[in-house]
Short mmCIF file of C-alpha atoms in Angstrom, two decimals:
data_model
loop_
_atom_site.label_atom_id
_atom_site.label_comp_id
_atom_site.label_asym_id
_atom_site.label_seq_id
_atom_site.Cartn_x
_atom_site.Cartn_y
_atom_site.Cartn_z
CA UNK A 155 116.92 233.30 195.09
CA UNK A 156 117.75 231.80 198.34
CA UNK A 157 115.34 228.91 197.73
CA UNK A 158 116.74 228.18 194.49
CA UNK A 159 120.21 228.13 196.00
CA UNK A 160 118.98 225.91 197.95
CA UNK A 161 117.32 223.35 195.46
CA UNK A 162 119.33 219.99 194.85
CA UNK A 163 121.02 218.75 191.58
CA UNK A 164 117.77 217.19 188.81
CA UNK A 165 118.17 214.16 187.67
CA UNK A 166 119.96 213.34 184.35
CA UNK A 167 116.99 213.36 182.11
CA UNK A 168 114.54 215.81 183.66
CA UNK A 169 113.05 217.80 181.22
CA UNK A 170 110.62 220.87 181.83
CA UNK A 171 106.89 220.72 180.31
CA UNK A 172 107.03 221.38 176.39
CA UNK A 173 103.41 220.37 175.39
CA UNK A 174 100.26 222.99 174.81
CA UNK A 175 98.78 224.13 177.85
CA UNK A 176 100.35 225.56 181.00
CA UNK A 177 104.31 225.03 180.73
CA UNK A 178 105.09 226.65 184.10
CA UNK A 179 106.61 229.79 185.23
CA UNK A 180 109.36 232.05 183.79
CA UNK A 181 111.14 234.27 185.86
CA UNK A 182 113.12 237.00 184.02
CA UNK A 183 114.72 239.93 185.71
CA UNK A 184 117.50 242.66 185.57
CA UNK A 185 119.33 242.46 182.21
CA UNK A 186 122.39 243.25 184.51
CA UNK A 187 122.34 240.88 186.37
CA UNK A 188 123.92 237.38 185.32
CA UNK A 189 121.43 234.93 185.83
CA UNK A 190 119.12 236.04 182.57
CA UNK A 191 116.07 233.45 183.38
CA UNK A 192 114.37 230.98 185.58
CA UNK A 193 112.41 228.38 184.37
CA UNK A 194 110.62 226.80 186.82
CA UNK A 195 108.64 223.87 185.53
CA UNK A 196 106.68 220.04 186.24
CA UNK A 197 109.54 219.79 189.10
CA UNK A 198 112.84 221.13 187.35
CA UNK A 199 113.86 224.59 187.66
CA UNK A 200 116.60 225.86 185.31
CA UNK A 201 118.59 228.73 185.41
CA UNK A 202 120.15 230.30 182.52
CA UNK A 203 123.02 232.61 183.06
CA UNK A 204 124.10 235.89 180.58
CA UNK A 205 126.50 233.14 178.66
CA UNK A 206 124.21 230.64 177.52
CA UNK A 207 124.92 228.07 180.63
CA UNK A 208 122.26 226.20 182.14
CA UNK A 209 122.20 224.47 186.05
CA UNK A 210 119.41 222.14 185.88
CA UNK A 211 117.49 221.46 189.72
CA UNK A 212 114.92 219.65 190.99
CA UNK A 213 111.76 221.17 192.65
CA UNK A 214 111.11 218.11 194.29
CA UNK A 215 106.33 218.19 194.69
CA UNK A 216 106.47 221.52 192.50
CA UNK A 217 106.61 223.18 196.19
CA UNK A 218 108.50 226.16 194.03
CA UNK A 219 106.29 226.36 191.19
CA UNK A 220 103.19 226.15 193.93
CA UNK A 221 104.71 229.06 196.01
CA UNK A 222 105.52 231.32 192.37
CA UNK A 223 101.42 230.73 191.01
CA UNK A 224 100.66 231.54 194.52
CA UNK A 225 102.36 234.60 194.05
CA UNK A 226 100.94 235.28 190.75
CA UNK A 227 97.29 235.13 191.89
CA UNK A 228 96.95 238.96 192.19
CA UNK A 229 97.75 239.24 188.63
CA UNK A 230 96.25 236.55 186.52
CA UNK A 231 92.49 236.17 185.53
CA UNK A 232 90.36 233.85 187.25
CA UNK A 233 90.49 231.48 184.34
CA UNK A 234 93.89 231.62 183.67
CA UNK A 235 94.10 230.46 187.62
CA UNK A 236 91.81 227.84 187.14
CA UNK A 237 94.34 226.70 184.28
CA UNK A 238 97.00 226.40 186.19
CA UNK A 239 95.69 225.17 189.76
CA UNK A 240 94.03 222.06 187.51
CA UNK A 241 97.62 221.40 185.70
CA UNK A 242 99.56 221.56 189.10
CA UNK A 243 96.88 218.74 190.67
CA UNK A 244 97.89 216.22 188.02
CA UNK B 253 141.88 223.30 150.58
CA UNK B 254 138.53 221.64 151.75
CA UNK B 255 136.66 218.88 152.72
CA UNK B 256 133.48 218.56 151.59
CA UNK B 257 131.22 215.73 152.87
CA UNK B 258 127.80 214.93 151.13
CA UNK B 259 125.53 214.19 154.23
CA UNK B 260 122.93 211.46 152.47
CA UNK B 261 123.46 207.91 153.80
CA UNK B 262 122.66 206.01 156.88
CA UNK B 263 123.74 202.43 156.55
CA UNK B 264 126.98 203.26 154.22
CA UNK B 265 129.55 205.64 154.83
CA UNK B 266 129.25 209.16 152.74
CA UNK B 267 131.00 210.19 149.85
CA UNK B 268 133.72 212.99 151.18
CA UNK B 269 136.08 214.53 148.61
CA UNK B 270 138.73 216.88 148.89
CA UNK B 271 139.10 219.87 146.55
CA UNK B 272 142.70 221.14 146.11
CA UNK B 273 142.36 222.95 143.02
CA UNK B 274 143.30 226.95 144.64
CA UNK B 275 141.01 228.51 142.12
CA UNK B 276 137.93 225.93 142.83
CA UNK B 277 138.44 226.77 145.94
CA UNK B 278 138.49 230.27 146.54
CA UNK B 279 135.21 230.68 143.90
CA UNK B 280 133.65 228.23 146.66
CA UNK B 281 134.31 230.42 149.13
CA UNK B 282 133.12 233.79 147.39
CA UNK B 283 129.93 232.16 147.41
CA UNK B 284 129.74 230.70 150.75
CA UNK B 285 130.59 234.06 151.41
CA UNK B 286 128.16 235.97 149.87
CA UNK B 287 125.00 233.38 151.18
CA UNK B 288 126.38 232.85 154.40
CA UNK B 289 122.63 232.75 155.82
CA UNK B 290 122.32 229.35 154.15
CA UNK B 291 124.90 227.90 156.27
CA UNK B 292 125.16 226.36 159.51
CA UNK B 293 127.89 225.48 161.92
CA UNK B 294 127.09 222.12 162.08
CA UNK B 295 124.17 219.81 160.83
CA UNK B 296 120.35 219.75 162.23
CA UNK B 297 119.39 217.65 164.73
CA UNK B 298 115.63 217.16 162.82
CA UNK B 299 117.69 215.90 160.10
CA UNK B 300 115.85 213.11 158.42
CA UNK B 301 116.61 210.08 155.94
CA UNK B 302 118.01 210.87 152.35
CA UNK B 303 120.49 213.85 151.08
CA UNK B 304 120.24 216.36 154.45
CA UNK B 305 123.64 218.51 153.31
CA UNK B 306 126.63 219.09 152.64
CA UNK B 307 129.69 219.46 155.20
CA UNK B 308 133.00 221.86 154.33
CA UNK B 309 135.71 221.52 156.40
CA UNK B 310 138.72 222.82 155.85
CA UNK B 311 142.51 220.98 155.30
CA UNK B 312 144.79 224.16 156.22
CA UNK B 313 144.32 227.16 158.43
CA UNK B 314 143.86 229.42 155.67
CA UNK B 315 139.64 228.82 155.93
CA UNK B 316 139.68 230.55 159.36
CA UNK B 317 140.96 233.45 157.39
CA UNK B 318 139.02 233.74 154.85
CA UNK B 319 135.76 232.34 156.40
CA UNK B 320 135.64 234.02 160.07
CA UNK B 321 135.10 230.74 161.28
CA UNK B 322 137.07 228.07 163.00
CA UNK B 323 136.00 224.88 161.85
CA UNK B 324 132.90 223.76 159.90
CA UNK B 325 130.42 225.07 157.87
CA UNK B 326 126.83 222.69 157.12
CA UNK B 327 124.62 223.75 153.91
CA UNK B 328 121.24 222.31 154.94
CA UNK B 329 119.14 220.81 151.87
CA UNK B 330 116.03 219.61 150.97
CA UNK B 331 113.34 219.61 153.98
CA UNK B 332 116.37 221.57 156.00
CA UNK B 333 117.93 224.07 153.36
CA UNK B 334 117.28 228.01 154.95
CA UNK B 335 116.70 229.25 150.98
CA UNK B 336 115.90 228.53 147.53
CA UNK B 337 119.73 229.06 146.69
CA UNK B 338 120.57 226.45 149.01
CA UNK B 339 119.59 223.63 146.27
CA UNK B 340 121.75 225.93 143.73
CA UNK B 341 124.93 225.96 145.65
CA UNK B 342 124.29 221.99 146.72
CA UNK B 343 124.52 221.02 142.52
CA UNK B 344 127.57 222.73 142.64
CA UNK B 345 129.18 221.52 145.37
CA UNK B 346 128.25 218.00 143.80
CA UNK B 347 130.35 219.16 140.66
CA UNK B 348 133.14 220.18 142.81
CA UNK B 349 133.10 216.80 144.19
CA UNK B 350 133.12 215.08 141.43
CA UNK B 351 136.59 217.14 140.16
CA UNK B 352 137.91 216.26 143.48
CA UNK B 353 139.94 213.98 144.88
CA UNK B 354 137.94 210.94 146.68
CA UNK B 355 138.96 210.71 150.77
CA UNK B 356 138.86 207.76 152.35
CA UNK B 357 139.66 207.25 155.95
CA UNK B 358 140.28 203.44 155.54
CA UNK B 359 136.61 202.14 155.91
CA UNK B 360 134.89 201.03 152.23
CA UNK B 361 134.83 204.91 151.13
CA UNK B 362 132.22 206.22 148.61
CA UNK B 363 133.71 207.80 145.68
CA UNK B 364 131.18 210.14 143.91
CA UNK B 365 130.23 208.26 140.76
CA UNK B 366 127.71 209.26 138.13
CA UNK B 367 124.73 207.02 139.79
CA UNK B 368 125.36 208.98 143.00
CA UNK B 369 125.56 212.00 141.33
CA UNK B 370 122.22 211.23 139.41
CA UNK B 371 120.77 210.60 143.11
CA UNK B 372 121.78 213.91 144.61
CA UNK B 373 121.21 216.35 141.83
CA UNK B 374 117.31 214.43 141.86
CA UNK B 375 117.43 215.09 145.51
CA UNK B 376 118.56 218.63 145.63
CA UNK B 377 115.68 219.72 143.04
CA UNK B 378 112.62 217.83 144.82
CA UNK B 379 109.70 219.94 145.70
CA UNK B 380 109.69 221.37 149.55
CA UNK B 381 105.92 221.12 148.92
CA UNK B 382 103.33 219.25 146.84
CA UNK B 383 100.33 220.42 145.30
CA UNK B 384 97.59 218.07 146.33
CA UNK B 385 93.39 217.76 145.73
CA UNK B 386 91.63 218.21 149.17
CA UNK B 387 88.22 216.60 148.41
CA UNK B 388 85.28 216.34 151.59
CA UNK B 389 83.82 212.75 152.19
CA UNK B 390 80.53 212.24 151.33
CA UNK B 391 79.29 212.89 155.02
CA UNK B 392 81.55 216.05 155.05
CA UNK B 393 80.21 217.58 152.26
CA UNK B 394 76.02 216.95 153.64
CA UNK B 395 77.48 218.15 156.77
CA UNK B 396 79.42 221.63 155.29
CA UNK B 397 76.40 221.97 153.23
CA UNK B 398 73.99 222.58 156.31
CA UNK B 399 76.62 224.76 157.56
CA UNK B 400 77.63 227.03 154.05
CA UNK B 401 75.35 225.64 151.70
CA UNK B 402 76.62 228.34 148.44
CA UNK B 403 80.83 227.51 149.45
CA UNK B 404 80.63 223.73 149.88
CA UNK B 405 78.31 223.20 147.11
CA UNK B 406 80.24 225.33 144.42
CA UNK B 407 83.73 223.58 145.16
CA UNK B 408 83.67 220.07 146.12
CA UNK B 409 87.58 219.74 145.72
CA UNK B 410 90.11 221.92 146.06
CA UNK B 411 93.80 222.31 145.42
CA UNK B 412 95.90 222.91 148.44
CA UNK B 413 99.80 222.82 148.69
CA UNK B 414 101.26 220.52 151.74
CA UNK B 415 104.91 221.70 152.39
CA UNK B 416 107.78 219.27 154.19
CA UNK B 417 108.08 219.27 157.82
CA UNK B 418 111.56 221.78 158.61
CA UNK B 419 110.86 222.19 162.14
CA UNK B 420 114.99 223.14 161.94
CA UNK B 421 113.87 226.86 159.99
CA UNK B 422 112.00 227.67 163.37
CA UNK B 423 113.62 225.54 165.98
CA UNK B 424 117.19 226.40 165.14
CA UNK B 425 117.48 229.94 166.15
CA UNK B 426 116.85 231.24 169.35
CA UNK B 427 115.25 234.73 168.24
CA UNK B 428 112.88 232.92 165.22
CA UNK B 429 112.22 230.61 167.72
CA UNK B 430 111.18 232.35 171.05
CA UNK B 431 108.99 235.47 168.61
CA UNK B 432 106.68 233.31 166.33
CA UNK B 433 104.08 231.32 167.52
CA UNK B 434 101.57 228.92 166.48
CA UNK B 435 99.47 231.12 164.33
CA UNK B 436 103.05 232.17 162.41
CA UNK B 437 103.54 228.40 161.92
CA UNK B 438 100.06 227.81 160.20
CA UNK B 439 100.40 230.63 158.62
CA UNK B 440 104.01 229.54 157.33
CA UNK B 441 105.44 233.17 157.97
CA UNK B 442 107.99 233.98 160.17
CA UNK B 443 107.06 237.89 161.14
CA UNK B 444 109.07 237.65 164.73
CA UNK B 445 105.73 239.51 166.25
CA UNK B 446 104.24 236.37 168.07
CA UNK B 447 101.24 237.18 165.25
CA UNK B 448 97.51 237.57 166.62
CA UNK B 449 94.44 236.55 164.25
CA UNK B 450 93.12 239.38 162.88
CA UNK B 451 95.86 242.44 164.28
CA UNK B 452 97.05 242.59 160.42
CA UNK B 453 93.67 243.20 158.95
CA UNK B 454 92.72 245.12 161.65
CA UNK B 455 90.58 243.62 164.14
CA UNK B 456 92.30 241.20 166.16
CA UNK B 457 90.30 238.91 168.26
CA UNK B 458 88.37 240.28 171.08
CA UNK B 459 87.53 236.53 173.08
CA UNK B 460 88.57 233.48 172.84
CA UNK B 461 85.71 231.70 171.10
CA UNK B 462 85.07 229.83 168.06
CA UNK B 463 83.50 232.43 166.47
CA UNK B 464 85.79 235.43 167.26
CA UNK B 465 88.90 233.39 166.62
CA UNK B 466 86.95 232.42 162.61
CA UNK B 467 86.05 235.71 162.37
CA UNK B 468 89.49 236.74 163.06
CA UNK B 469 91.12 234.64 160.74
CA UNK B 470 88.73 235.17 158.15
CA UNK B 471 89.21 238.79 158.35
CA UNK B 472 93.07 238.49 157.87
CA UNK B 473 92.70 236.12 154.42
CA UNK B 474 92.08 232.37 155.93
CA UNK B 475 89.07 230.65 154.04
CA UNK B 476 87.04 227.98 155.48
CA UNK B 477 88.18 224.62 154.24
CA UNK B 478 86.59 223.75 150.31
CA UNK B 479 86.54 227.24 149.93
CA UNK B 480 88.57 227.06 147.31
CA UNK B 481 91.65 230.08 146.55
CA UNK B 482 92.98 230.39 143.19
CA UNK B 483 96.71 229.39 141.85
CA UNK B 484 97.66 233.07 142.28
CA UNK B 485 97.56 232.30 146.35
CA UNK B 486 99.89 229.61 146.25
CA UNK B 487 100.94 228.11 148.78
CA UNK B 488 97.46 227.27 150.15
CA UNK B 489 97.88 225.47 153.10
CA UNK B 490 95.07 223.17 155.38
CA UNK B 491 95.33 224.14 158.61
CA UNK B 492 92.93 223.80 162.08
CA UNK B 493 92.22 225.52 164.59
CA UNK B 494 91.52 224.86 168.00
CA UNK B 495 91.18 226.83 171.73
CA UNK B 496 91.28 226.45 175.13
CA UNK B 497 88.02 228.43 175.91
CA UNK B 498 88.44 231.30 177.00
CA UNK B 499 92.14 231.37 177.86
CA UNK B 500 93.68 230.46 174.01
CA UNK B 501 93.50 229.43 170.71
CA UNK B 502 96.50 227.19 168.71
CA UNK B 503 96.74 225.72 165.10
CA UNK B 504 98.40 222.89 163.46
CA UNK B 505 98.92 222.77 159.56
CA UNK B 506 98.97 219.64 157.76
CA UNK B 507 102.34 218.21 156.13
CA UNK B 508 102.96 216.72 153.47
CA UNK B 509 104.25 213.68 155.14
CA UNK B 510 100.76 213.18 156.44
CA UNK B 511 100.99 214.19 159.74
CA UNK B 512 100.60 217.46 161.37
CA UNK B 513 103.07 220.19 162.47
CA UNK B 514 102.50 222.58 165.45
CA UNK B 515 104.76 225.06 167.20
CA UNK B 516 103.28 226.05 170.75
CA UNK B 517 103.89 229.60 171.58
CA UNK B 518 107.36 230.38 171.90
CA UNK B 519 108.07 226.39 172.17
CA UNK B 520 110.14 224.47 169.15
CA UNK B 521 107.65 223.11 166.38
CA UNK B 522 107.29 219.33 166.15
CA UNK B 523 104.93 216.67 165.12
CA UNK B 524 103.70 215.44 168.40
CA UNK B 525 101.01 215.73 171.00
CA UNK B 526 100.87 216.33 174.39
CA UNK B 527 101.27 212.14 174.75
CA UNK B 528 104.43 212.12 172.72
CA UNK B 529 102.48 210.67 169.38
CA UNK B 530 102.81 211.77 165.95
CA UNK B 531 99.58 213.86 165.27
CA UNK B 532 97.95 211.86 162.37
CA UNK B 533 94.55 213.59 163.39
CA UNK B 534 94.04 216.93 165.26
CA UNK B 535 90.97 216.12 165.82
CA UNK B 536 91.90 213.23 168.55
CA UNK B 537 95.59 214.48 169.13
CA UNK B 538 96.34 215.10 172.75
CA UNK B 539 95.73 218.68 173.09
CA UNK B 540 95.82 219.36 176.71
CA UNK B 541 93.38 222.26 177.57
CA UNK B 542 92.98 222.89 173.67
CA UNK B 543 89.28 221.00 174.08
CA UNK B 544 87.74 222.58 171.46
CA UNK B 545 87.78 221.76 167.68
CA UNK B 546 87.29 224.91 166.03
CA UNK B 547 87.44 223.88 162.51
CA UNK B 548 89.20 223.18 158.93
CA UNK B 549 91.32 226.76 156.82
CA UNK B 550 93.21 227.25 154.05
CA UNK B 551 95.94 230.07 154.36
CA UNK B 552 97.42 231.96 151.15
CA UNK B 553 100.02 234.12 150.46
CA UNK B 554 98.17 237.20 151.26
CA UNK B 555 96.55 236.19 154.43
CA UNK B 556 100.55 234.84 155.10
CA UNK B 557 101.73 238.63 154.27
CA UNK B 558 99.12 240.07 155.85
CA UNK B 559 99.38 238.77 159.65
CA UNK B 560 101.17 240.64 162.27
#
């Protein structure tokens, strides 16, 4: 949470991934909390609070995204990995 | 009293007329009332050219009242409408219009005369879907042949129905959207399960393959395409299916604009591929990790009731 605090303003029109494939990561926590989800996706991270309002930042090289699939390699299949380590080259 | 707006042009303004008849208006809003799932609070942003609704909106305070709601209510038609009744209640809204009293705001306004009313009422009762012959090329049918010789001999042509695009009925709301997924999109049921091939007949998918993901889909109704289902299983839609091996499958259905719809996963459904173009062919769409071409279906009602 720290590192998303920390994570600058996105530009006007960034837009996360919406096509088939690997869309990026979804972060979803605590119902009681009031930030509801993290989307965190082709260099724009947005974070949806319990009202319906959205901050839109930028995760300037994907270093965020890089750092969550990193984290997720203990639980995904090695194909699934292979997925997503090919999407975050291009 | 209300404003109703007939949402239809894009180069003149629309017709808007204002009902002040107490009586017209409180029979307008018993039924409003009683099909309030119709309704929106404002129009679709996948709205298209020709008659896309009908605004009411109201001239006194009295609608927040009697409606719950403080400003405007949108009846989607045609491609958009959320029901059969929505055509219904759009005919009579037109009548109501025409008793009404013509607004106009100082620009050249429309008044609702009978050639416009001719072009609504048509509008209102076209087909959301089109009966249509899906016949193989001569190369397809040699090549099906090899592959099913007794189904692609027996039924060279086949009637299929192609429905409108209304990427609004699964875009719109949050829960429809975010709980069906591609295969409830071919399938042209909304279940809100994120439906798996072959969980509603029993034996979902156990890889993702070409021939686990056919067997699947056989198993919950789909037949392979020119194998022909009769009238009783209308709507019959073509669909294809495609996978990322071993990590997916996804399927587009054909529209009957031409092109082809898709909704991936828990995404909003659209026309496009991964490059932004309007998928005219599947086949060479951008698919992303979706490399493999899995093959031509037709859906039915029963394989539509039957998924999970």
């Amino acid at each position: 949470m720290r590192r998303i605090a920390a994570l600058p303003p996105a530009p006007q029109r960034a837009a996360p991934l919406q096509g088939l494939g690997y869309r990026g990561m979804r972060i979803t926590g605590d119902p009681a909390v009031s930030i509801v989800e993290i989307v965190v996706s082709g260099g724009v991270v947005i974070v949806r609070d319990r009202n319906g309002a959205e901050r839109v930042l930028q995760d300037t090289g994907r270093a965020l995204e890089r750092s969550l699939v990193g984290l997720a390699t203990a639980t995904l299949d090695p194909a699934e990995m292979s997925v997503l380590r090919q999407e975050l080259r291009e | 009293m209300l404003r109703i707006t007939a949402d239809m042009f894009s180069g003149r303004p629309d017709p808007i007329s204002d009902i002040t008849e107490e009586n017209e208006v409180r029979v307008l809003l018993r039924e409003v009332e009683s099909n309030r799932n119709l309704f929106l609070s404002k129009a679709p942003a996948e709205a298209g050219l020709g008659v896309r609704g009908f605004r009411i909106e109201p001239l006194n305070d009295e609608f927040e009242r009697d409606l719950g709601v403080d400003s405007t209510l949108y009846l989607p038609v045609g491609a958009q409408a959320r029901g059969s009744r929505a055509a219904e209640i759009g005919e009579r809204l037109v009548t109501l219009m025409e008793r009404g009293a013509p607004f106009s705001s100082g620009a050249a306004a429309q008044p609702l005369d009978a050639s416009l009313r001719e072009f609504l009422i048509a509008q209102l009762s076209a087909p959301s879907q089109l009966s249509v012959t899906d016949r193989p090329a001569t190369a397809e049918v040699d090549a099906e042949a090899e592959q099913h010789s007794e189904e692609a001999t027996a039924a060279a042509a086949c009637i299929i129905e192609l429905g409108k695009f209304n990427p609004g009925f699964w875009n719109n709301d949050s829960t429809v959207r975010s709980r069906n997924n591609c295969y409830n999109y071919a399938s042209n049921w909304r279940t809100d399960t994120f439906a798996q091939p072959g969980l509603g007949c029993g034996s979902v998918y156990k890889a993702f393959t070409r021939a686990e993901l056919t067997r699947a889909s056989l198993c919950d109704g789909m037949h392979h395409r020119y194998n022909c289902f009769p009238d009783s299983e209308k709507p019959r839609p073509l669909v294809a299916l495609v996978i990322a091996p071993g990590i997916d499958f996804h399927w587009y259905r054909k529209q009957v604009e031409g092109f082809w719809g898709h909704k991936p996963g828990s995404y909003p459904a659209r026309n496009t591929d991964n490059s932004g173009n309007v998928i005219n062919d599947p086949e060479k769409a951008n698919r992303g990790p979706y490399t493999e071409f899995c093959g031509y279906f037709y859906g039915c009602i029963s394989q539509a009731r039957r998924i999970r």
